[in-house]
Short mmCIF file of N, CA and C in Angstrom, two decimals:
data_model
loop_
_atom_site.label_atom_id
_atom_site.label_comp_id
_atom_site.label_asym_id
_atom_site.label_seq_id
_atom_site.Cartn_x
_atom_site.Cartn_y
_atom_site.Cartn_z
N LEU A 82 13.37 -29.47 -17.93
CA LEU A 82 13.31 -29.52 -19.37
C LEU A 82 13.41 -30.96 -19.86
N ILE A 83 14.39 -31.69 -19.33
CA ILE A 83 14.59 -33.07 -19.75
C ILE A 83 13.37 -33.90 -19.37
N ILE A 84 12.85 -33.64 -18.19
CA ILE A 84 11.71 -34.41 -17.72
C ILE A 84 10.51 -34.19 -18.64
N LEU A 85 10.35 -32.96 -19.09
CA LEU A 85 9.20 -32.66 -19.94
C LEU A 85 9.27 -33.37 -21.28
N VAL A 86 10.48 -33.52 -21.81
CA VAL A 86 10.60 -34.14 -23.13
C VAL A 86 11.08 -35.59 -23.06
N GLY A 87 11.60 -36.02 -21.93
CA GLY A 87 12.12 -37.38 -21.80
C GLY A 87 11.02 -38.41 -21.62
N GLU A 88 11.44 -39.65 -21.57
CA GLU A 88 10.49 -40.74 -21.37
C GLU A 88 9.92 -40.69 -19.96
N LYS A 89 8.62 -40.97 -19.87
CA LYS A 89 7.96 -40.94 -18.57
C LYS A 89 8.23 -42.22 -17.78
N ASP A 90 8.44 -43.35 -18.46
CA ASP A 90 8.65 -44.60 -17.73
C ASP A 90 10.12 -45.03 -17.78
N ALA A 91 11.02 -44.09 -17.53
CA ALA A 91 12.44 -44.42 -17.46
C ALA A 91 12.72 -45.11 -16.14
N PRO A 92 13.75 -45.95 -16.08
CA PRO A 92 14.11 -46.59 -14.82
C PRO A 92 14.43 -45.52 -13.77
N PRO A 93 14.22 -45.84 -12.49
CA PRO A 93 14.40 -44.86 -11.42
C PRO A 93 15.78 -44.20 -11.41
N LEU A 94 16.83 -44.94 -11.70
CA LEU A 94 18.17 -44.37 -11.70
C LEU A 94 18.31 -43.33 -12.81
N VAL A 95 17.84 -43.67 -14.00
CA VAL A 95 17.91 -42.74 -15.14
C VAL A 95 17.04 -41.52 -14.85
N TYR A 96 15.85 -41.77 -14.31
CA TYR A 96 14.92 -40.69 -13.97
C TYR A 96 15.57 -39.74 -12.95
N GLY A 97 16.24 -40.28 -11.94
CA GLY A 97 16.91 -39.47 -10.92
C GLY A 97 18.04 -38.65 -11.50
N ILE A 98 18.81 -39.24 -12.40
CA ILE A 98 19.90 -38.52 -13.05
C ILE A 98 19.35 -37.38 -13.91
N MET A 99 18.24 -37.65 -14.62
CA MET A 99 17.61 -36.60 -15.43
C MET A 99 17.14 -35.44 -14.54
N ARG A 100 16.54 -35.77 -13.40
CA ARG A 100 16.07 -34.73 -12.46
C ARG A 100 17.25 -33.92 -11.91
N LEU A 101 18.35 -34.62 -11.60
CA LEU A 101 19.55 -33.94 -11.10
C LEU A 101 20.09 -32.98 -12.17
N GLY A 102 20.16 -33.47 -13.41
CA GLY A 102 20.63 -32.63 -14.51
C GLY A 102 19.73 -31.41 -14.70
N GLU A 103 18.43 -31.63 -14.60
CA GLU A 103 17.46 -30.53 -14.73
C GLU A 103 17.68 -29.49 -13.62
N THR A 104 17.91 -29.95 -12.40
CA THR A 104 18.13 -29.05 -11.27
C THR A 104 19.41 -28.25 -11.45
N ILE A 105 20.48 -28.92 -11.84
CA ILE A 105 21.76 -28.23 -12.06
C ILE A 105 21.61 -27.19 -13.17
N PHE A 106 20.93 -27.57 -14.25
CA PHE A 106 20.69 -26.63 -15.35
C PHE A 106 19.93 -25.40 -14.85
N GLY A 107 18.90 -25.60 -14.04
CA GLY A 107 18.12 -24.49 -13.49
C GLY A 107 18.95 -23.58 -12.61
N ILE A 108 19.82 -24.18 -11.80
CA ILE A 108 20.68 -23.39 -10.92
C ILE A 108 21.65 -22.54 -11.75
N ILE A 109 22.22 -23.13 -12.79
CA ILE A 109 23.16 -22.39 -13.64
C ILE A 109 22.46 -21.23 -14.34
N VAL A 110 21.29 -21.48 -14.88
CA VAL A 110 20.53 -20.42 -15.56
C VAL A 110 20.19 -19.30 -14.58
N ALA A 111 19.71 -19.67 -13.39
CA ALA A 111 19.36 -18.66 -12.37
C ALA A 111 20.59 -17.85 -11.98
N TYR A 112 21.73 -18.52 -11.81
CA TYR A 112 22.97 -17.83 -11.46
C TYR A 112 23.35 -16.83 -12.55
N LEU A 113 23.32 -17.27 -13.80
CA LEU A 113 23.71 -16.39 -14.90
C LEU A 113 22.78 -15.18 -15.00
N ILE A 114 21.50 -15.41 -14.83
CA ILE A 114 20.54 -14.29 -14.88
C ILE A 114 20.82 -13.31 -13.75
N ASN A 115 20.99 -13.83 -12.54
CA ASN A 115 21.25 -12.94 -11.40
C ASN A 115 22.61 -12.26 -11.49
N ARG A 116 23.57 -12.91 -12.12
CA ARG A 116 24.92 -12.36 -12.22
C ARG A 116 25.00 -11.25 -13.25
N PHE A 117 24.32 -11.43 -14.39
CA PHE A 117 24.49 -10.50 -15.50
C PHE A 117 23.28 -9.61 -15.79
N ILE A 118 22.13 -9.96 -15.26
CA ILE A 118 20.93 -9.16 -15.50
C ILE A 118 20.34 -8.81 -14.14
N ASP A 119 20.47 -7.55 -13.76
CA ASP A 119 19.94 -7.10 -12.47
C ASP A 119 18.58 -6.45 -12.71
N PRO A 120 17.49 -7.11 -12.30
CA PRO A 120 16.16 -6.54 -12.55
C PRO A 120 15.96 -5.20 -11.87
N ARG A 121 16.69 -4.93 -10.79
CA ARG A 121 16.56 -3.63 -10.11
C ARG A 121 17.04 -2.50 -11.02
N LYS A 122 18.08 -2.76 -11.81
CA LYS A 122 18.58 -1.73 -12.73
C LYS A 122 17.57 -1.47 -13.84
N ILE A 123 16.92 -2.52 -14.31
CA ILE A 123 15.90 -2.36 -15.35
C ILE A 123 14.76 -1.52 -14.81
N LEU A 124 14.29 -1.86 -13.60
CA LEU A 124 13.20 -1.10 -12.98
C LEU A 124 13.63 0.33 -12.69
N LYS A 125 14.87 0.50 -12.23
CA LYS A 125 15.35 1.84 -11.91
C LYS A 125 15.42 2.70 -13.16
N LYS A 126 15.86 2.12 -14.28
CA LYS A 126 15.94 2.86 -15.53
C LYS A 126 14.55 3.32 -15.97
N ALA A 127 13.56 2.42 -15.89
CA ALA A 127 12.19 2.79 -16.25
C ALA A 127 11.67 3.87 -15.32
N THR A 128 12.01 3.77 -14.05
CA THR A 128 11.56 4.74 -13.06
C THR A 128 12.17 6.11 -13.34
N VAL A 129 13.46 6.15 -13.63
CA VAL A 129 14.13 7.42 -13.91
C VAL A 129 13.49 8.10 -15.12
N GLU A 130 13.15 7.33 -16.15
CA GLU A 130 12.52 7.91 -17.33
C GLU A 130 11.16 8.51 -16.98
N SER A 131 10.36 7.83 -16.14
CA SER A 131 9.05 8.36 -15.80
C SER A 131 9.16 9.56 -14.87
N TYR A 132 10.26 9.67 -14.12
CA TYR A 132 10.44 10.80 -13.21
C TYR A 132 10.98 12.04 -13.93
N SER A 133 11.28 11.93 -15.22
CA SER A 133 11.82 13.07 -15.94
C SER A 133 10.81 14.21 -16.05
N LYS A 134 9.55 13.92 -15.78
CA LYS A 134 8.51 14.95 -15.84
C LYS A 134 8.32 15.63 -14.48
N ILE A 135 9.11 15.23 -13.49
CA ILE A 135 8.98 15.78 -12.14
C ILE A 135 10.17 16.68 -11.85
N ARG A 136 9.87 17.85 -11.32
CA ARG A 136 10.95 18.78 -10.95
C ARG A 136 10.60 19.47 -9.64
N LYS A 137 11.63 20.01 -9.00
CA LYS A 137 11.43 20.74 -7.75
C LYS A 137 10.87 22.12 -8.07
N SER A 138 9.97 22.58 -7.23
CA SER A 138 9.33 23.88 -7.43
C SER A 138 10.30 25.02 -7.11
N ASN A 139 10.05 26.16 -7.74
CA ASN A 139 10.79 27.37 -7.38
C ASN A 139 9.79 28.50 -7.11
N GLY A 140 10.26 29.65 -6.67
CA GLY A 140 9.39 30.76 -6.28
C GLY A 140 8.46 31.24 -7.38
N GLU A 141 8.85 31.04 -8.63
CA GLU A 141 8.03 31.51 -9.75
C GLU A 141 6.76 30.69 -9.93
N ASP A 142 6.69 29.54 -9.31
CA ASP A 142 5.54 28.64 -9.48
C ASP A 142 4.39 28.94 -8.52
N ILE A 143 4.56 29.87 -7.58
CA ILE A 143 3.62 30.02 -6.47
C ILE A 143 2.18 30.30 -6.91
N ALA A 144 1.97 31.17 -7.88
CA ALA A 144 0.59 31.49 -8.31
C ALA A 144 -0.09 30.25 -8.87
N LEU A 145 0.62 29.51 -9.68
CA LEU A 145 0.08 28.28 -10.26
C LEU A 145 -0.19 27.23 -9.18
N LEU A 146 0.75 27.07 -8.25
CA LEU A 146 0.57 26.11 -7.16
C LEU A 146 -0.68 26.42 -6.36
N MET A 147 -0.86 27.68 -6.02
CA MET A 147 -2.00 28.07 -5.19
C MET A 147 -3.31 27.89 -5.94
N SER A 148 -3.30 28.14 -7.23
CA SER A 148 -4.51 27.93 -8.04
C SER A 148 -4.89 26.45 -8.04
N ILE A 149 -3.90 25.58 -8.26
CA ILE A 149 -4.15 24.13 -8.25
C ILE A 149 -4.58 23.69 -6.85
N TRP A 150 -3.91 24.20 -5.82
CA TRP A 150 -4.23 23.83 -4.43
C TRP A 150 -5.69 24.15 -4.11
N LEU A 151 -6.12 25.36 -4.44
CA LEU A 151 -7.48 25.78 -4.11
C LEU A 151 -8.52 24.98 -4.89
N LYS A 152 -8.33 24.84 -6.19
CA LYS A 152 -9.31 24.10 -7.03
C LYS A 152 -9.45 22.65 -6.58
N THR A 153 -8.32 21.99 -6.35
CA THR A 153 -8.39 20.57 -6.00
C THR A 153 -8.96 20.34 -4.61
N ASN A 154 -8.65 21.22 -3.67
CA ASN A 154 -9.22 21.06 -2.32
C ASN A 154 -10.73 21.26 -2.34
N ILE A 155 -11.20 22.25 -3.07
CA ILE A 155 -12.65 22.49 -3.13
C ILE A 155 -13.35 21.32 -3.80
N SER A 156 -12.78 20.81 -4.89
CA SER A 156 -13.44 19.70 -5.59
C SER A 156 -13.31 18.36 -4.85
N SER A 157 -12.23 18.16 -4.11
CA SER A 157 -12.02 16.89 -3.40
C SER A 157 -12.77 16.80 -2.08
N HIS A 158 -13.18 17.94 -1.55
CA HIS A 158 -13.85 17.96 -0.24
C HIS A 158 -15.18 18.71 -0.32
N PRO A 159 -16.15 18.17 -1.06
CA PRO A 159 -17.42 18.89 -1.22
C PRO A 159 -18.18 19.08 0.09
N SER A 160 -17.90 18.24 1.09
CA SER A 160 -18.62 18.36 2.36
C SER A 160 -18.04 19.46 3.25
N ILE A 161 -16.89 20.01 2.87
CA ILE A 161 -16.27 21.08 3.65
C ILE A 161 -16.56 22.41 2.97
N ASP A 162 -16.99 23.38 3.77
CA ASP A 162 -17.35 24.71 3.25
C ASP A 162 -16.17 25.32 2.49
N GLU A 163 -16.45 25.89 1.32
CA GLU A 163 -15.43 26.51 0.48
C GLU A 163 -14.65 27.60 1.21
N LEU A 164 -15.33 28.31 2.09
CA LEU A 164 -14.69 29.40 2.83
C LEU A 164 -13.52 28.89 3.68
N TYR A 165 -13.62 27.65 4.14
CA TYR A 165 -12.53 27.07 4.93
C TYR A 165 -11.22 27.10 4.14
N TRP A 166 -11.29 26.72 2.87
CA TRP A 166 -10.09 26.69 2.04
C TRP A 166 -9.61 28.10 1.74
N HIS A 167 -10.52 29.04 1.55
CA HIS A 167 -10.12 30.43 1.30
C HIS A 167 -9.45 31.03 2.54
N ARG A 168 -9.91 30.64 3.74
CA ARG A 168 -9.29 31.11 4.98
C ARG A 168 -7.87 30.56 5.13
N LEU A 169 -7.64 29.34 4.69
CA LEU A 169 -6.31 28.71 4.78
C LEU A 169 -5.33 29.22 3.72
N TYR A 170 -5.86 29.80 2.66
CA TYR A 170 -5.08 30.17 1.48
C TYR A 170 -3.79 30.91 1.83
N ASP A 171 -3.89 31.99 2.60
CA ASP A 171 -2.70 32.82 2.89
C ASP A 171 -1.64 32.07 3.69
N SER A 172 -2.07 31.28 4.67
CA SER A 172 -1.07 30.55 5.47
C SER A 172 -0.38 29.47 4.64
N VAL A 173 -1.12 28.81 3.76
CA VAL A 173 -0.51 27.80 2.88
C VAL A 173 0.46 28.47 1.92
N ARG A 174 0.05 29.60 1.35
CA ARG A 174 0.92 30.35 0.43
C ARG A 174 2.22 30.75 1.14
N LYS A 175 2.09 31.22 2.37
CA LYS A 175 3.28 31.61 3.15
C LYS A 175 4.20 30.41 3.36
N ASN A 176 3.62 29.26 3.70
CA ASN A 176 4.43 28.05 3.89
C ASN A 176 5.15 27.65 2.61
N TYR A 177 4.46 27.76 1.48
CA TYR A 177 5.08 27.41 0.21
C TYR A 177 6.21 28.38 -0.14
N LEU A 178 6.03 29.67 0.19
CA LEU A 178 7.04 30.67 -0.13
C LEU A 178 8.26 30.60 0.78
N ASP A 179 8.05 30.30 2.06
CA ASP A 179 9.20 30.31 2.98
C ASP A 179 9.92 28.96 3.04
N ASN A 180 9.64 28.12 2.08
CA ASN A 180 10.34 26.84 1.93
C ASN A 180 10.22 25.93 3.14
N SER A 181 9.11 26.01 3.87
CA SER A 181 8.92 25.07 4.98
C SER A 181 8.40 23.74 4.46
N SER A 182 8.25 23.64 3.15
CA SER A 182 7.87 22.36 2.55
C SER A 182 8.66 22.15 1.26
N GLN A 183 8.86 20.88 0.93
CA GLN A 183 9.48 20.51 -0.34
C GLN A 183 8.34 20.28 -1.33
N ILE A 184 8.39 20.92 -2.47
CA ILE A 184 7.32 20.78 -3.45
C ILE A 184 7.91 20.25 -4.75
N PHE A 185 7.29 19.18 -5.25
CA PHE A 185 7.72 18.58 -6.50
C PHE A 185 6.56 18.67 -7.49
N LEU A 186 6.84 19.21 -8.68
CA LEU A 186 5.82 19.42 -9.70
C LEU A 186 5.87 18.33 -10.76
N TYR A 187 4.69 18.00 -11.28
CA TYR A 187 4.61 17.11 -12.44
C TYR A 187 4.29 18.00 -13.63
N GLU A 188 5.20 18.02 -14.60
CA GLU A 188 5.08 18.92 -15.74
C GLU A 188 5.10 18.12 -17.03
N GLU A 189 4.18 18.43 -17.92
CA GLU A 189 4.14 17.75 -19.21
C GLU A 189 3.92 18.79 -20.29
N ASP A 190 4.78 18.80 -21.29
CA ASP A 190 4.72 19.77 -22.39
C ASP A 190 4.68 21.20 -21.87
N GLY A 191 5.45 21.48 -20.83
CA GLY A 191 5.53 22.83 -20.28
C GLY A 191 4.37 23.23 -19.40
N LYS A 192 3.43 22.32 -19.18
CA LYS A 192 2.25 22.64 -18.37
C LYS A 192 2.31 21.83 -17.07
N VAL A 193 2.15 22.53 -15.94
CA VAL A 193 2.13 21.86 -14.64
C VAL A 193 0.76 21.24 -14.44
N LEU A 194 0.73 19.91 -14.25
CA LEU A 194 -0.53 19.19 -14.09
C LEU A 194 -0.81 18.82 -12.64
N GLY A 195 0.20 18.94 -11.78
CA GLY A 195 -0.02 18.61 -10.38
C GLY A 195 1.26 18.76 -9.59
N PHE A 196 1.12 18.60 -8.27
CA PHE A 196 2.29 18.68 -7.41
C PHE A 196 2.04 17.94 -6.10
N ILE A 197 3.14 17.64 -5.42
CA ILE A 197 3.08 17.04 -4.09
C ILE A 197 3.89 17.94 -3.17
N SER A 198 3.36 18.15 -1.97
CA SER A 198 4.03 19.00 -0.99
C SER A 198 4.38 18.15 0.23
N ILE A 199 5.66 18.16 0.59
CA ILE A 199 6.15 17.40 1.74
C ILE A 199 6.60 18.38 2.82
N LEU A 200 5.98 18.29 3.99
CA LEU A 200 6.33 19.15 5.12
C LEU A 200 7.50 18.55 5.89
N GLU A 201 7.88 19.23 6.96
CA GLU A 201 8.92 18.69 7.83
C GLU A 201 8.53 17.30 8.31
N TYR A 202 9.51 16.54 8.69
CA TYR A 202 9.31 15.18 9.20
C TYR A 202 8.64 14.27 8.17
N SER A 203 8.82 14.56 6.91
CA SER A 203 8.33 13.70 5.82
C SER A 203 6.81 13.53 5.82
N LYS A 204 6.09 14.55 6.21
CA LYS A 204 4.62 14.49 6.20
C LYS A 204 4.12 15.08 4.89
N ILE A 205 3.30 14.31 4.20
CA ILE A 205 2.71 14.78 2.95
C ILE A 205 1.60 15.77 3.30
N GLU A 206 1.77 17.00 2.84
CA GLU A 206 0.73 18.01 3.05
C GLU A 206 -0.42 17.72 2.09
N GLY A 207 -0.07 17.26 0.89
CA GLY A 207 -1.10 16.88 -0.06
C GLY A 207 -0.53 16.60 -1.44
N ILE A 208 -1.33 15.89 -2.22
CA ILE A 208 -1.04 15.68 -3.64
C ILE A 208 -2.18 16.35 -4.39
N TYR A 209 -1.85 17.24 -5.29
CA TYR A 209 -2.86 18.03 -5.99
C TYR A 209 -2.68 17.86 -7.50
N VAL A 210 -3.70 17.34 -8.16
CA VAL A 210 -3.63 17.09 -9.60
C VAL A 210 -4.86 17.67 -10.25
N ILE A 211 -4.67 18.46 -11.34
CA ILE A 211 -5.81 19.11 -11.98
C ILE A 211 -6.44 18.28 -13.09
N GLU A 212 -5.70 17.38 -13.70
CA GLU A 212 -6.23 16.57 -14.79
C GLU A 212 -6.99 15.37 -14.24
N LYS A 213 -8.31 15.38 -14.32
CA LYS A 213 -9.11 14.30 -13.74
C LYS A 213 -8.90 12.97 -14.46
N GLU A 214 -8.69 13.04 -15.78
CA GLU A 214 -8.57 11.81 -16.57
C GLU A 214 -7.36 10.97 -16.14
N CYS A 215 -6.28 11.64 -15.78
CA CYS A 215 -5.06 10.90 -15.42
C CYS A 215 -4.61 11.23 -14.00
N LYS A 216 -5.57 11.58 -13.16
CA LYS A 216 -5.26 12.01 -11.78
C LYS A 216 -4.46 10.95 -11.02
N ASN A 217 -4.93 9.71 -11.03
CA ASN A 217 -4.24 8.67 -10.26
C ASN A 217 -2.86 8.35 -10.81
N VAL A 218 -2.71 8.43 -12.13
CA VAL A 218 -1.40 8.14 -12.74
C VAL A 218 -0.38 9.18 -12.31
N ILE A 219 -0.77 10.45 -12.38
CA ILE A 219 0.14 11.53 -12.00
C ILE A 219 0.40 11.49 -10.50
N ALA A 220 -0.65 11.31 -9.71
CA ALA A 220 -0.50 11.24 -8.24
C ALA A 220 0.43 10.09 -7.86
N LYS A 221 0.28 8.96 -8.53
CA LYS A 221 1.13 7.79 -8.24
C LYS A 221 2.59 8.09 -8.57
N GLN A 222 2.84 8.75 -9.69
CA GLN A 222 4.23 9.07 -10.05
C GLN A 222 4.84 10.05 -9.06
N LEU A 223 4.07 11.05 -8.64
CA LEU A 223 4.57 12.00 -7.65
C LEU A 223 4.87 11.29 -6.33
N LEU A 224 3.95 10.45 -5.89
CA LEU A 224 4.14 9.73 -4.63
C LEU A 224 5.32 8.77 -4.73
N ASN A 225 5.41 8.02 -5.82
CA ASN A 225 6.52 7.07 -5.99
C ASN A 225 7.87 7.79 -6.02
N TYR A 226 7.89 8.97 -6.62
CA TYR A 226 9.12 9.78 -6.62
C TYR A 226 9.54 10.09 -5.19
N CYS A 227 8.58 10.48 -4.36
CA CYS A 227 8.89 10.80 -2.96
C CYS A 227 9.23 9.55 -2.16
N GLN A 228 8.63 8.42 -2.51
CA GLN A 228 8.97 7.17 -1.83
C GLN A 228 10.40 6.75 -2.15
N GLN A 229 10.92 7.17 -3.30
CA GLN A 229 12.32 6.91 -3.64
C GLN A 229 13.25 7.88 -2.91
N THR A 230 12.71 9.04 -2.53
CA THR A 230 13.51 10.10 -1.91
C THR A 230 13.54 10.00 -0.39
N TYR A 231 12.40 9.64 0.21
CA TYR A 231 12.27 9.59 1.67
C TYR A 231 12.16 8.14 2.14
N LYS A 232 12.66 7.87 3.35
CA LYS A 232 12.57 6.51 3.90
C LYS A 232 11.21 6.24 4.53
N ALA A 233 10.51 7.30 4.94
CA ALA A 233 9.19 7.16 5.55
C ALA A 233 8.36 8.39 5.21
N LEU A 234 7.06 8.18 5.07
CA LEU A 234 6.12 9.27 4.77
C LEU A 234 4.87 9.08 5.61
N SER A 235 4.23 10.19 5.93
CA SER A 235 2.94 10.13 6.60
C SER A 235 2.00 11.13 5.94
N VAL A 236 0.71 10.93 6.13
CA VAL A 236 -0.29 11.82 5.53
C VAL A 236 -1.55 11.75 6.37
N SER A 237 -2.32 12.84 6.36
CA SER A 237 -3.62 12.87 7.02
C SER A 237 -4.69 13.05 5.96
N VAL A 238 -5.76 12.26 6.06
CA VAL A 238 -6.83 12.28 5.05
C VAL A 238 -8.18 12.32 5.76
N TYR A 239 -9.07 13.20 5.28
CA TYR A 239 -10.42 13.25 5.84
C TYR A 239 -11.19 12.01 5.43
N VAL A 240 -12.02 11.52 6.33
CA VAL A 240 -12.75 10.27 6.12
C VAL A 240 -13.65 10.34 4.88
N GLU A 241 -14.16 11.52 4.55
CA GLU A 241 -15.04 11.67 3.39
C GLU A 241 -14.29 11.51 2.06
N ASN A 242 -12.98 11.70 2.08
CA ASN A 242 -12.19 11.63 0.86
C ASN A 242 -11.76 10.18 0.60
N MET A 243 -12.75 9.35 0.26
CA MET A 243 -12.50 7.92 0.07
C MET A 243 -11.52 7.64 -1.07
N ASP A 244 -11.55 8.47 -2.12
CA ASP A 244 -10.61 8.26 -3.22
C ASP A 244 -9.16 8.37 -2.72
N ALA A 245 -8.90 9.38 -1.90
CA ALA A 245 -7.54 9.56 -1.37
C ALA A 245 -7.17 8.43 -0.42
N LEU A 246 -8.11 8.03 0.44
CA LEU A 246 -7.84 6.92 1.36
C LEU A 246 -7.50 5.65 0.59
N ASP A 247 -8.32 5.32 -0.41
CA ASP A 247 -8.06 4.13 -1.22
C ASP A 247 -6.71 4.23 -1.92
N PHE A 248 -6.42 5.41 -2.45
CA PHE A 248 -5.15 5.62 -3.16
C PHE A 248 -3.96 5.32 -2.25
N TYR A 249 -3.96 5.93 -1.06
CA TYR A 249 -2.82 5.74 -0.15
C TYR A 249 -2.72 4.29 0.34
N ILE A 250 -3.85 3.68 0.63
CA ILE A 250 -3.82 2.28 1.08
C ILE A 250 -3.28 1.38 -0.03
N ASN A 251 -3.67 1.65 -1.28
CA ASN A 251 -3.14 0.88 -2.41
C ASN A 251 -1.64 1.10 -2.61
N GLU A 252 -1.13 2.21 -2.11
CA GLU A 252 0.31 2.51 -2.22
C GLU A 252 1.07 2.10 -0.95
N ASN A 253 0.50 1.15 -0.21
CA ASN A 253 1.13 0.54 0.97
C ASN A 253 1.21 1.44 2.20
N PHE A 254 0.33 2.43 2.29
CA PHE A 254 0.19 3.19 3.53
C PHE A 254 -0.78 2.42 4.42
N TYR A 255 -0.65 2.59 5.72
CA TYR A 255 -1.59 1.96 6.64
C TYR A 255 -2.08 3.01 7.64
N ILE A 256 -3.31 2.84 8.08
CA ILE A 256 -3.93 3.79 9.00
C ILE A 256 -3.36 3.56 10.39
N THR A 257 -2.88 4.64 11.01
CA THR A 257 -2.34 4.54 12.37
C THR A 257 -3.34 5.02 13.41
N GLU A 258 -4.14 6.04 13.05
CA GLU A 258 -5.17 6.50 13.98
C GLU A 258 -6.16 7.40 13.27
N GLY A 259 -7.31 7.58 13.90
CA GLY A 259 -8.32 8.50 13.43
C GLY A 259 -8.54 9.57 14.49
N ILE A 260 -8.53 10.83 14.07
CA ILE A 260 -8.67 11.95 15.01
C ILE A 260 -9.89 12.77 14.60
N TYR A 261 -10.70 13.12 15.59
CA TYR A 261 -11.89 13.94 15.33
C TYR A 261 -11.47 15.40 15.20
N ASN A 262 -11.84 16.04 14.09
CA ASN A 262 -11.55 17.45 13.84
C ASN A 262 -12.80 18.24 14.19
N GLU A 263 -12.76 18.96 15.31
CA GLU A 263 -13.95 19.68 15.79
C GLU A 263 -14.34 20.80 14.85
N GLU A 264 -13.36 21.53 14.31
CA GLU A 264 -13.65 22.66 13.44
C GLU A 264 -14.45 22.25 12.22
N LEU A 265 -14.12 21.09 11.66
CA LEU A 265 -14.79 20.61 10.44
C LEU A 265 -15.84 19.55 10.73
N ASN A 266 -15.94 19.13 11.98
CA ASN A 266 -16.91 18.10 12.38
C ASN A 266 -16.75 16.83 11.54
N THR A 267 -15.51 16.36 11.47
CA THR A 267 -15.23 15.16 10.69
C THR A 267 -14.03 14.42 11.29
N ILE A 268 -13.81 13.22 10.81
CA ILE A 268 -12.67 12.41 11.27
C ILE A 268 -11.55 12.51 10.24
N GLN A 269 -10.35 12.63 10.75
CA GLN A 269 -9.17 12.69 9.90
C GLN A 269 -8.28 11.50 10.25
N TYR A 270 -7.97 10.68 9.24
CA TYR A 270 -7.11 9.51 9.45
C TYR A 270 -5.66 9.89 9.22
N ASP A 271 -4.79 9.39 10.10
CA ASP A 271 -3.35 9.50 9.88
C ASP A 271 -2.87 8.18 9.29
N LEU A 272 -2.13 8.26 8.20
CA LEU A 272 -1.59 7.08 7.53
C LEU A 272 -0.08 7.19 7.46
N GLN A 273 0.59 6.04 7.45
CA GLN A 273 2.05 6.03 7.37
C GLN A 273 2.53 5.00 6.36
N TRP A 274 3.71 5.29 5.81
CA TRP A 274 4.40 4.38 4.91
C TRP A 274 5.88 4.44 5.26
N SER A 275 6.56 3.33 5.14
CA SER A 275 8.02 3.34 5.27
C SER A 275 8.60 2.28 4.35
N VAL A 276 9.88 2.40 4.09
CA VAL A 276 10.57 1.44 3.22
C VAL A 276 10.39 0.04 3.77
N LYS A 277 10.35 -0.10 5.08
CA LYS A 277 10.25 -1.41 5.72
C LYS A 277 8.85 -2.01 5.63
N SER A 278 7.82 -1.17 5.45
CA SER A 278 6.45 -1.72 5.47
C SER A 278 6.03 -2.33 4.16
#
């Protein structure tokens, strides 16, 4: 501060003292900010407010969950035959009902707009959002909520679903391997995220 407003052609001793004063002033300001203003608390408060629209699923949500699951899978995977998703329907419904997964819903004005399903070992079964206009915003909030809850997450994404791949990579997931799925004749990428990455 002093250097910016002080004389530019001050003698070296005066110039050095001004620089020292400026440094000490900066250290004091930084100390006071770090001592009394914790940016993590500010971020945490904003995060808690945005998570107020997220709640844990209960048994009464199953019909709605399955409707969202089926619609989003069919629309997100046009290269996969629709019958494939209809064949999976009952087993997914059973998994959702027997609590073999943790399901978190995004709800706004009493309407469920999407959900995330986490299987055992912190594997994301999927993020399903019905509102196309704000799909990434809702998906990001659901994922960030789970990133606050779990220390590590993994997910599998079909190579054709570039939107999902880009989304996860932008959220600090990295590809660990690609596996060929014979039944669907496609490649499925495994991605991982952890607090440390």
